[in-house]
């Protein structure tokens, strides 16, 4: 199934998009500003970038931010070791006196030099320290950076569509926020969830879907749960229910919930959910 | 266009920047906004940078475009009164406690944030405006909090004349940033953190040292000799215990918390615990020191390489430190005086320091400070002291690593 490539983002095959978010994505693209997405895990922050790339037919470049990461790693790498090796043995095709041959682009660099417009996803920016964030914004603002070793300036040939995600409870720094557009993705409501489930399981039994979603939301409401199950868990859970030949939809209605381990990944959460569901069945 | 809208947003306390406003203008000018619905989402994405303000934004939007009046007793007004109360509380805790008819001890245990929340709860309890009557905050009544009333132990939340409501007056007062009063200010935190970063070298030798490699290769007559270094891993387990009881510590909690929030990324593990005055049988994970107690004896199970940093003014009555039943909480009296618990901690964690917000020059005047100083190496909670503390915390590590 091929999507028609337009310059407007309208959703993708496996992504249910609400109109509001679509408008924000489109305006960010038009203004050429990075879009910062926040929201609890499982609201599809990362998936959005994949969906944009798919729908607009652009290549996606993912920069997974790590806590120890330095900005320069995201821009380019200078492979000293290979160069040293080449200078010693001289048996490679590379020209040792040309530093350029030993410079490889990092993820941001790749997005800049790509010969078409790309989607650059900077995932979980909050993991890195504030210096990284501020430095990176300078690069994204100017759409260029310098390679110190060769005294070269790399300019973005096409401004990439930049999506930044953050899980942080606390806000990012002010200069950072100033340069981004912002959207907070709320957790999908049951109706939205129904659509999402439909996208993933187009021929799922209506009754099963309804009851699974109902059970899922009631389990999200259990007090004192450390890690609430998110969309990903629900999809896996339905997959598990689907795969089990002994499973009947009636069980869900009767409050019998199998495979709780798919939904709850922390043992205290699991026990709590288990206790609650058994109790509900008794009374 | 929409200049007034922008300023209304600013007025209700949403941090909006002119740059963002210009961006919005650009979007409008380029015809990217078609209709009011579009404007709603676009303006929000561009102007509002945190979901905390989404609700306020909605209110302002409704006010500006649909004429819905801004709620008179909006959240931010209650905020302002609560802050006024807090300020008063910092000046004279007993008076506020008496006025609200609650135990000063109980309030003492709360952090400033919790206090604000608590005050807000009390404020929200009142139904609408209140001028007279005996229960809540308002004007002219005999309520304990408010002003121009005649409750004997009453307290005025700002305001001088009898004509203005507490709400209005509290609103005019600007929240004093009490957290900057400490010796370590917000502006200094970045600097202090650079020092904290020095805390943690180490790790396996897996990073190539180019300069050394070239030198060694030269010495080796051109035969490549690789030299590896330890990667600079800024990872270390840290336990941070903060004294958040007693209002003498209140001005410092914020600054300490901010400091370690920033530092969190640096360490493998930062555990924050709270205690009141000194440590008895338990410390608590929650600032209220109520929900999540942790037994001191359990700390023996922690990695002894963990760095223990205690922050407190170490000032108390000597019996609180020395007596078997020194704790004010009955449940905590296991018979071990606090001083023994402190010694136990000092023995468990070879790398431990006590940071004291009281200036070092004053330490000699307080008996308990001197006593604790003999157990933990004590440093002033200042840039200088922090640097020394960091050096102290790392001192032994370099000998074991070598």
XYZ file of C-alpha atoms in Angstrom, chain B residues 44 115 152 176 216 310 319 333 395:
9
model
C -0.236 26.955 21.893
C 3.434 24.073 53.048
C -7.015 37.156 69.123
C 10.385 36.580 47.773
C 54.831 5.713 22.510
C 24.465 14.515 54.835
C 20.085 15.427 74.568
C 13.053 5.075 70.359
C 40.375 11.110 48.325
